[in-house]
Short mmCIF file of C-alpha atoms and ligand atoms in Angstrom, two decimals:
data_model
loop_
_atom_site.label_atom_id
_atom_site.label_comp_id
_atom_site.label_asym_id
_atom_site.label_seq_id
_atom_site.Cartn_x
_atom_site.Cartn_y
_atom_site.Cartn_z
CA MET A 1 170.94 28.84 137.09
CA SER A 2 172.40 31.75 135.14
CA ALA A 3 171.26 35.32 134.68
CA PRO A 4 169.39 36.11 131.45
CA GLY A 5 171.36 37.98 128.76
CA GLU A 6 171.05 41.73 128.44
CA ASN A 7 169.74 41.45 124.87
CA LEU A 8 166.49 39.87 126.07
CA ARG A 9 163.83 42.62 125.97
CA ILE A 10 160.06 42.74 125.98
CA ASP A 11 158.07 44.34 123.15
CA GLY A 12 157.31 47.83 124.49
CA THR A 13 154.98 48.74 121.64
CA ARG A 14 152.84 45.65 122.17
CA LEU A 15 152.70 46.34 125.92
CA TRP A 16 151.63 49.93 125.29
CA ASP A 17 148.98 48.88 122.75
CA SER A 18 147.53 46.45 125.30
CA LEU A 19 147.45 49.15 127.98
CA MET A 20 145.58 51.47 125.62
CA ARG A 21 143.16 48.72 124.59
CA MET A 22 142.35 47.89 128.23
CA ALA A 23 141.86 51.62 128.95
CA GLU A 24 138.97 51.67 126.45
CA ILE A 25 136.99 49.58 128.95
CA GLY A 26 135.34 51.65 131.67
CA PRO A 27 136.49 55.08 130.50
CA GLY A 28 136.40 57.87 133.08
CA VAL A 29 135.17 61.40 132.47
CA ALA A 30 138.59 63.04 132.11
CA GLY A 31 140.75 60.63 130.11
CA GLY A 32 141.29 58.04 132.83
CA ASN A 33 139.27 55.02 133.95
CA ASN A 34 136.38 54.05 136.17
CA ARG A 35 136.60 50.27 136.32
CA GLN A 36 135.70 49.60 139.94
CA ALA A 37 135.71 46.11 141.36
CA LEU A 38 132.83 43.76 140.46
CA THR A 39 131.08 46.19 138.11
CA ASP A 40 130.05 45.24 134.58
CA VAL A 41 133.15 46.96 133.22
CA ASP A 42 135.37 45.02 135.64
CA ALA A 43 133.84 41.88 134.09
CA GLU A 44 134.57 43.26 130.61
CA GLY A 45 138.20 43.98 131.52
CA ARG A 46 138.55 40.48 132.99
CA ALA A 47 137.09 38.94 129.83
CA LEU A 48 139.59 40.79 127.64
CA PHE A 49 142.49 39.70 129.87
CA ALA A 50 141.19 36.10 129.82
CA GLU A 51 140.91 36.21 126.03
CA TRP A 52 144.52 37.40 125.73
CA CYS A 53 145.65 34.70 128.16
CA ALA A 54 143.84 32.00 126.17
CA ALA A 55 145.41 33.28 122.95
CA ALA A 56 148.82 32.90 124.64
CA GLY A 57 147.96 29.29 125.52
CA LEU A 58 147.66 29.88 129.27
CA THR A 59 145.28 27.94 131.49
CA MET A 60 143.10 30.05 133.79
CA GLY A 61 142.34 29.30 137.42
CA VAL A 62 139.84 31.39 139.38
CA ASP A 63 139.42 31.24 143.15
CA ALA A 64 136.43 32.02 145.36
CA MET A 65 137.54 35.67 145.65
CA GLY A 66 137.64 36.04 141.85
CA ASN A 67 141.44 36.18 141.76
CA MET A 68 142.59 35.14 138.26
CA PHE A 69 145.66 32.93 137.78
CA ALA A 70 146.84 32.39 134.17
CA ARG A 71 149.49 29.67 134.01
CA ARG A 72 152.24 28.92 131.52
CA GLU A 73 153.69 25.48 132.10
CA GLY A 74 157.32 24.95 133.00
CA THR A 75 159.43 21.97 132.02
CA ASP A 76 159.06 20.73 135.61
CA PRO A 77 155.30 20.64 136.25
CA ASP A 78 155.85 19.88 139.94
CA ALA A 79 157.98 22.96 140.60
CA ALA A 80 156.31 25.80 142.51
CA PRO A 81 155.47 28.58 140.04
CA VAL A 82 156.75 32.13 139.87
CA TYR A 83 153.86 34.61 140.11
CA VAL A 84 153.70 38.01 138.46
CA GLY A 85 150.83 40.48 138.45
CA SER A 86 148.83 43.23 140.11
CA HIS A 87 145.22 44.43 139.70
CA LEU A 88 142.88 45.50 136.88
CA ASP A 89 140.34 47.37 139.02
CA THR A 90 140.61 51.16 139.32
CA GLN A 91 139.51 54.06 141.49
CA PRO A 92 136.25 55.80 140.42
CA THR A 93 138.42 58.54 138.93
CA GLY A 94 141.49 56.39 138.38
CA GLY A 95 144.29 56.25 135.86
CA LYS A 96 145.15 53.85 133.06
CA TYR A 97 148.27 52.38 134.69
CA ASP A 98 147.76 51.90 138.44
CA GLY A 99 147.64 48.12 138.71
CA VAL A 100 146.99 47.50 135.02
CA LEU A 101 150.67 47.89 134.14
CA GLY A 102 151.57 45.07 136.53
CA VAL A 103 149.01 42.64 135.09
CA LEU A 104 149.60 43.39 131.41
CA GLY A 105 153.35 43.56 132.09
CA GLY A 106 153.08 39.96 133.29
CA LEU A 107 151.20 38.99 130.13
CA GLU A 108 153.83 40.75 127.99
CA ILE A 109 156.50 38.59 129.61
CA ILE A 110 154.61 35.47 128.52
CA ARG A 111 154.20 36.79 124.97
CA THR A 112 157.92 37.59 124.79
CA LEU A 113 158.88 34.13 126.07
CA ASP A 114 156.65 32.59 123.40
CA ASP A 115 158.17 34.78 120.64
CA MET A 116 161.66 33.78 121.70
CA GLU A 117 160.66 30.16 122.30
CA ILE A 118 162.14 30.29 125.78
CA ARG A 119 161.18 27.61 128.27
CA THR A 120 161.50 27.93 132.03
CA ARG A 121 161.81 25.14 134.55
CA ARG A 122 159.17 26.64 136.82
CA PRO A 123 155.68 27.49 135.62
CA ILE A 124 154.88 31.23 135.44
CA VAL A 125 151.47 32.45 136.62
CA VAL A 126 150.09 35.89 135.72
CA VAL A 127 147.71 37.07 138.44
CA ASN A 128 144.92 39.65 138.59
CA TRP A 129 144.01 40.29 142.25
CA THR A 130 140.35 41.26 142.82
CA ASN A 131 139.44 44.60 144.42
CA GLU A 132 142.84 46.07 145.20
CA GLU A 133 141.47 49.61 145.34
CA GLY A 134 138.80 49.02 147.97
CA THR A 135 136.72 52.05 147.01
CA ARG A 136 133.53 50.14 146.26
CA PHE A 137 134.15 47.42 148.84
CA ALA A 138 136.44 48.39 151.75
CA PRO A 139 139.12 47.57 152.67
CA ALA A 140 141.76 47.88 149.95
CA MET A 141 143.74 44.78 148.91
CA LEU A 142 140.79 42.68 150.02
CA ALA A 143 141.30 39.55 147.91
CA SER A 144 145.08 39.33 148.29
CA GLY A 145 144.42 39.82 152.01
CA VAL A 146 142.16 36.74 152.06
CA PHE A 147 144.75 34.84 150.01
CA ALA A 148 147.44 35.72 152.57
CA GLY A 149 145.22 34.71 155.49
CA ARG A 150 144.73 38.28 156.78
CA HIS A 151 140.95 38.24 156.25
CA ASP A 152 138.31 35.58 156.55
CA LEU A 153 136.60 34.52 153.29
CA ASP A 154 133.05 34.82 154.64
CA TRP A 155 133.81 38.24 156.11
CA ALA A 156 135.15 39.35 152.72
CA HIS A 157 132.10 38.01 150.88
CA ALA A 158 129.84 39.93 153.28
CA ARG A 159 131.48 43.33 152.58
CA GLU A 160 128.85 45.77 151.31
CA ASP A 161 129.06 48.69 148.89
CA ALA A 162 127.26 52.03 149.43
CA GLU A 163 124.05 50.54 148.00
CA GLY A 164 124.13 47.56 150.36
CA LYS A 165 125.18 45.07 147.66
CA ARG A 166 127.36 42.26 148.97
CA PHE A 167 130.79 41.44 147.58
CA GLY A 168 130.03 37.73 147.25
CA ASP A 169 126.75 38.37 145.41
CA GLU A 170 128.31 40.87 143.03
CA LEU A 171 131.25 38.54 142.32
CA GLU A 172 128.76 35.82 141.41
CA ARG A 173 126.64 38.23 139.35
CA ILE A 174 129.57 39.21 137.11
CA GLY A 175 130.47 35.54 136.68
CA TRP A 176 133.89 35.47 138.34
CA LYS A 177 133.29 33.53 141.55
CA GLY A 178 135.56 30.53 141.09
CA GLU A 179 135.57 27.17 142.84
CA GLU A 180 139.19 27.19 143.88
CA GLU A 181 140.04 27.55 147.57
CA VAL A 182 141.59 30.95 148.29
CA GLY A 183 145.25 30.86 149.33
CA ALA A 184 145.79 27.20 148.49
CA ARG A 185 148.60 27.89 146.02
CA ASP A 186 152.29 27.26 146.45
CA ILE A 187 154.25 30.36 145.40
CA HIS A 188 157.99 30.11 144.73
CA ALA A 189 158.25 33.90 144.33
CA LEU A 190 156.00 36.83 143.38
CA PHE A 191 156.93 40.00 141.51
CA GLU A 192 154.69 43.06 141.11
CA LEU A 193 155.41 45.94 138.73
CA HIS A 194 153.61 49.15 139.72
CA ILE A 195 153.82 52.86 138.99
CA GLU A 196 155.47 54.75 141.85
CA GLN A 197 152.43 56.96 142.68
CA GLY A 198 154.93 59.44 144.11
CA PRO A 199 157.39 62.02 142.70
CA ILE A 200 160.84 60.65 143.62
CA LEU A 201 161.89 58.66 140.52
CA GLU A 202 160.85 61.34 138.03
CA ALA A 203 162.45 64.12 140.10
CA GLU A 204 165.75 62.21 140.20
CA GLY A 205 165.53 61.12 136.56
CA ARG A 206 165.66 57.39 137.38
CA ASP A 207 164.05 54.64 135.31
CA ILE A 208 163.49 52.07 138.04
CA GLY A 209 162.64 51.94 141.73
CA VAL A 210 163.88 48.78 143.45
CA VAL A 211 161.33 48.44 146.25
CA THR A 212 162.98 47.23 149.42
CA HIS A 213 160.23 47.95 151.96
CA GLY A 214 156.60 48.94 152.34
CA GLN A 215 155.72 51.64 154.84
CA GLY A 216 154.19 50.59 158.14
CA LEU A 217 151.70 53.01 159.60
CA TRP A 218 149.79 54.11 162.66
CA TRP A 219 146.64 56.20 162.49
CA LEU A 220 145.86 57.94 165.79
CA GLU A 221 142.67 59.84 166.48
CA ILE A 222 143.24 62.63 168.99
CA ARG A 223 140.32 64.33 170.79
CA LEU A 224 140.98 67.56 172.70
CA THR A 225 138.47 69.17 175.03
CA GLY A 226 138.69 72.85 175.96
CA LYS A 227 136.08 75.50 176.56
CA GLU A 228 133.94 77.27 173.96
CA SER A 229 133.95 81.01 174.62
CA HIS A 230 133.70 84.35 172.82
CA THR A 231 136.77 85.21 170.73
CA GLY A 232 136.32 88.92 171.47
CA SER A 233 135.55 89.10 175.16
CA THR A 234 137.62 86.20 176.63
CA PRO A 235 141.02 87.47 177.86
CA MET A 236 143.99 85.56 176.44
CA HIS A 237 145.08 84.11 179.79
CA MET A 238 141.61 82.70 180.46
CA ARG A 239 141.22 80.71 177.24
CA VAL A 240 141.17 76.90 176.97
CA ASN A 241 141.63 76.64 173.20
CA ALA A 242 141.33 73.17 171.68
CA GLY A 243 142.16 74.59 168.23
CA LEU A 244 145.48 75.91 169.50
CA GLY A 245 146.27 72.48 170.96
CA MET A 246 145.55 70.86 167.59
CA ALA A 247 147.81 73.37 165.82
CA ARG A 248 150.71 72.71 168.20
CA ILE A 249 150.30 68.93 167.92
CA THR A 250 150.18 69.23 164.11
CA GLU A 251 153.52 71.05 164.23
CA ALA A 252 154.93 68.41 166.62
CA VAL A 253 153.91 65.55 164.26
CA HIS A 254 155.83 67.21 161.43
CA ARG A 255 158.90 67.74 163.64
CA ILE A 256 158.84 64.15 164.95
CA ALA A 257 158.69 62.77 161.38
CA MET A 258 161.66 64.99 160.46
CA GLU A 259 163.57 63.64 163.45
CA HIS A 260 163.11 60.02 162.22
CA GLN A 261 164.52 60.31 158.70
CA PRO A 262 165.14 58.69 156.29
CA ASP A 263 161.78 57.57 154.91
CA ALA A 264 159.56 58.49 157.89
CA VAL A 265 156.52 60.68 157.17
CA GLY A 266 153.85 62.24 159.34
CA ALA A 267 150.90 64.59 159.00
CA VAL A 268 147.52 65.53 160.40
CA GLY A 269 145.20 64.83 157.48
CA GLN A 270 141.71 65.12 158.92
CA ALA A 271 140.86 68.00 161.28
CA ASN A 272 137.63 69.19 162.84
CA VAL A 273 136.92 71.88 165.41
CA TRP A 274 133.68 72.66 167.25
CA PRO A 275 131.60 74.66 166.88
CA ASN A 276 133.63 75.79 163.84
CA SER A 277 132.36 79.34 164.07
CA ARG A 278 134.47 82.40 163.32
CA ASN A 279 133.87 84.12 166.65
CA VAL A 280 133.97 81.13 168.99
CA ILE A 281 137.18 79.73 170.52
CA PRO A 282 137.09 75.99 169.68
CA GLY A 283 135.92 73.96 172.66
CA ARG A 284 136.65 70.64 170.97
CA ALA A 285 139.06 69.40 168.32
CA VAL A 286 139.12 65.93 166.78
CA PHE A 287 141.84 65.07 164.27
CA THR A 288 143.82 62.12 162.90
CA VAL A 289 147.57 61.69 162.86
CA ASP A 290 149.07 59.55 160.07
CA ILE A 291 152.68 58.44 160.75
CA ARG A 292 154.62 55.98 158.60
CA SER A 293 158.02 54.33 158.56
CA PRO A 294 159.46 51.17 156.94
CA ASP A 295 161.21 50.43 160.26
CA ARG A 296 159.05 48.91 162.99
CA ALA A 297 161.14 50.27 165.89
CA LYS A 298 161.14 53.77 164.41
CA LEU A 299 157.42 53.61 163.73
CA ASP A 300 156.67 52.71 167.34
CA ALA A 301 159.14 55.33 168.61
CA MET A 302 157.33 57.95 166.51
CA ARG A 303 154.00 56.90 167.94
CA ALA A 304 155.34 57.12 171.51
CA ALA A 305 156.84 60.56 170.77
CA VAL A 306 153.58 61.87 169.29
CA GLU A 307 151.58 60.59 172.27
CA ALA A 308 154.01 62.08 174.83
CA GLU A 309 154.22 65.42 173.04
CA ALA A 310 150.44 65.64 172.57
CA ALA A 311 149.90 64.93 176.28
CA ARG A 312 152.44 67.61 177.25
CA ILE A 313 150.86 70.20 174.92
CA ALA A 314 147.37 69.42 176.24
CA ALA A 315 148.55 69.74 179.86
CA ASP A 316 150.22 73.10 179.11
CA LEU A 317 146.99 74.45 177.66
CA GLY A 318 144.68 72.91 180.27
CA LEU A 319 142.98 70.69 177.68
CA GLY A 320 141.46 67.26 178.18
CA ILE A 321 142.96 64.68 175.80
CA GLU A 322 142.10 61.21 174.50
CA ILE A 323 144.26 59.32 171.99
CA GLU A 324 142.94 56.26 170.18
CA PRO A 325 144.77 54.12 167.59
CA VAL A 326 142.34 53.69 164.67
CA GLY A 327 144.51 52.00 162.05
CA HIS A 328 147.75 50.06 161.72
CA PHE A 329 149.86 48.21 159.17
CA ASP A 330 153.16 46.53 159.98
CA PRO A 331 156.09 47.61 157.82
CA VAL A 332 156.95 45.15 155.04
CA THR A 333 160.48 43.99 154.29
CA PHE A 334 160.53 42.48 150.81
CA ASP A 335 162.54 39.29 150.24
CA PRO A 336 166.25 40.16 149.87
CA GLY A 337 166.76 37.44 147.25
CA CYS A 338 163.88 38.67 145.05
CA VAL A 339 164.85 42.32 145.60
CA GLY A 340 168.40 41.41 144.56
CA MET A 341 167.09 39.91 141.29
CA VAL A 342 165.23 43.16 140.55
CA ARG A 343 168.28 45.31 141.29
CA ALA A 344 170.57 43.05 139.24
CA ALA A 345 168.10 43.12 136.34
CA ALA A 346 168.04 46.93 136.27
CA GLU A 347 171.85 46.97 136.41
CA ARG A 348 172.26 44.37 133.66
CA LEU A 349 169.80 46.15 131.37
CA GLY A 350 171.52 49.51 131.87
CA TYR A 351 168.59 51.28 133.50
CA SER A 352 169.22 53.92 136.16
CA HIS A 353 167.75 52.84 139.46
CA ARG A 354 167.56 53.48 143.18
CA ASP A 355 166.19 51.65 146.18
CA ILE A 356 162.79 52.97 147.23
CA VAL A 357 160.16 52.45 149.91
CA SER A 358 156.55 52.00 148.84
CA GLY A 359 154.44 54.63 150.56
CA ALA A 360 151.17 53.07 149.41
CA GLY A 361 149.76 49.61 150.12
CA HIS A 362 149.90 46.96 147.39
CA ASP A 363 148.80 43.34 146.95
CA ALA A 364 152.50 42.40 147.11
CA CYS A 365 152.60 43.73 150.70
CA TRP A 366 150.14 41.04 151.82
CA ILE A 367 151.73 38.29 149.71
CA ALA A 368 155.14 39.16 151.22
CA GLY A 369 153.79 37.58 154.43
CA VAL A 370 153.35 34.16 152.80
CA ALA A 371 155.91 33.97 149.96
CA PRO A 372 159.18 35.56 148.81
CA THR A 373 158.08 38.79 147.13
CA ALA A 374 159.49 41.91 145.50
CA MET A 375 158.23 44.95 143.60
CA VAL A 376 159.49 46.98 140.65
CA MET A 377 158.45 50.62 140.31
CA CYS A 378 158.51 52.92 137.33
CA PRO A 379 158.09 56.72 137.47
CA CYS A 380 154.80 58.51 136.89
CA LYS A 381 154.41 62.15 135.85
CA ASP A 382 154.37 64.63 138.75
CA GLY A 383 153.86 61.67 141.10
CA LEU A 384 150.17 61.86 140.23
CA SER A 385 147.98 58.78 140.82
CA HIS A 386 144.42 57.97 141.89
CA ASN A 387 143.65 60.68 139.38
CA GLU A 388 142.43 60.47 135.78
CA ALA A 389 145.42 62.56 134.72
CA GLU A 390 147.83 59.82 135.90
CA GLU A 391 150.44 59.48 133.13
CA ILE A 392 153.58 57.50 132.31
CA THR A 393 155.69 57.34 129.15
CA PRO A 394 155.99 54.25 126.93
CA ASP A 395 159.74 54.25 127.73
CA TRP A 396 159.06 54.06 131.47
CA ALA A 397 156.58 51.23 130.97
CA THR A 398 159.06 49.36 128.77
CA ALA A 399 161.93 49.76 131.26
CA GLY A 400 159.76 48.59 134.15
CA CYS A 401 158.55 45.56 132.20
CA ASP A 402 162.07 44.67 131.00
CA VAL A 403 163.26 44.59 134.60
CA LEU A 404 160.20 42.59 135.65
CA PHE A 405 160.91 40.15 132.78
CA HIS A 406 164.50 39.53 133.81
CA ALA A 407 163.64 39.10 137.48
CA VAL A 408 160.80 36.68 136.69
CA ILE A 409 162.77 34.47 134.30
CA GLU A 410 165.75 34.37 136.63
CA ALA A 411 163.46 33.12 139.40
CA ALA A 412 161.69 30.73 136.99
CA GLU A 413 165.03 29.41 135.66
CA VAL A 414 165.48 29.50 131.92
CA VAL A 415 166.08 26.05 130.43
CA SER A 416 168.83 26.17 127.85
ZN1 ZN B 1 147.53 49.90 142.49
#
C-alpha cells in the first residue's frame, strides 16, 4: 500500500457547483437553508443526492433509520469498505455547508476516481446520516447513534416533533424508511469532512484542521436557595442572595476552565433568578454549567472542582445548594491511524494544517465507538455556523475535499 501522489486532486469547481445546487433545495429566509430532517425538502435533497449517486454508478442501500449508503465497488468485493460522509439535514436557520460539504465531498471523491479511472481494493461508501441536527427530532446525531448502538431503534422511531409527529411515521411518509438492519455494516474506516464551526483555523490562516479528539462534556444544573427580601431596606450583612452566589460560581467556572488548559472550556449558559424583579434580592437561582474537555480525567477533575467550589461559595453566603448532572458525553479519541492519514494527506498536498479538537458533536463521534474514524475540518468565516450567514470559500472546500480524498483512497488502497 503506497500513498497517493500529490498531483491527484478533486475538481473544486464541480464540488462547489454541487453545493450550490443542493442549497437551492429548502432555501432559508436569509440566504441559508431550512432543510430539517424528514420534511418534504429533506426528501427532495435525498432524491437529488440519490440521482447523482446513480449517475456515478453507485448502488444505494437504505436502512431502517433512513441512513443512505451509496457504494462504489472495489476490486475485492469481500473487503470491508471505507466510509465517507456526513449529513444533508440542516438547522431551521442553517447554512449551506454544515454537513452537506461532507456528503457531497464524498461524492466528489467518487466522481474524481471515475474521471481518473482509479480502482481501489476496498469498496468506498458515501453516507448521508439521517437527522444529525436534532432540531425537529431530539436528540442530535440520532441515526448514527442508533447505528453505533447508543440508542434503541424503537425509541428512535418514537421520537416526536413539536406537533407530535413520530420520527418513524415521518420517515415512512417521505419514502426513506429502508429495510436494512441499522448498524449491520462492517466498516474498515470512516472519514468525515466538516466545517470547523469555530474561529481557530481562519484566525490562524490554516487550510486544514486535523481532528484528533471530540470534546467530552458535563452539564450540571445548580439550584441555589436564599431569601427574597427588599433590595432597599435589607442591610447588607443580613442578606441571603442567591443571585450573588450564581455570579460567584459563574466566575469560578471560568477560572476552573482556565486552569485546565489546553482545550478545556466552561461557561454558565442558562441563568434564571426568582422573582426576577428589580427591587427584590433573588431568593432562588437556577442555572446550568457547561464544561468540556477532550481528556476524560481533566473533564472529571473540572466537574469535581466546580462542585467543591460551588458548595464552598454557597456555604459562605448561607445558601442552600443542589447540584444535578443533566447531560454528559464521553470525550472521543479518533483513531490514530486514520488521523495520521489525514495529517499526512494535508502535508503531502502542501496545505497548512494544525491538530484541532472538535467542540461540537458529529456523527463521526458516535461511529468512532464502533470503527476506526477520523475527521477533516476546513475553516468557516468568523467561525459562524448554525446561522444562515455561514460561509466558506471555494478554496477552503477544495482543500478540505482534497485531503479527504487522499485519506480515503489511502485507506481504500489504490490498485495500480
Ligand atoms: Zn453538522
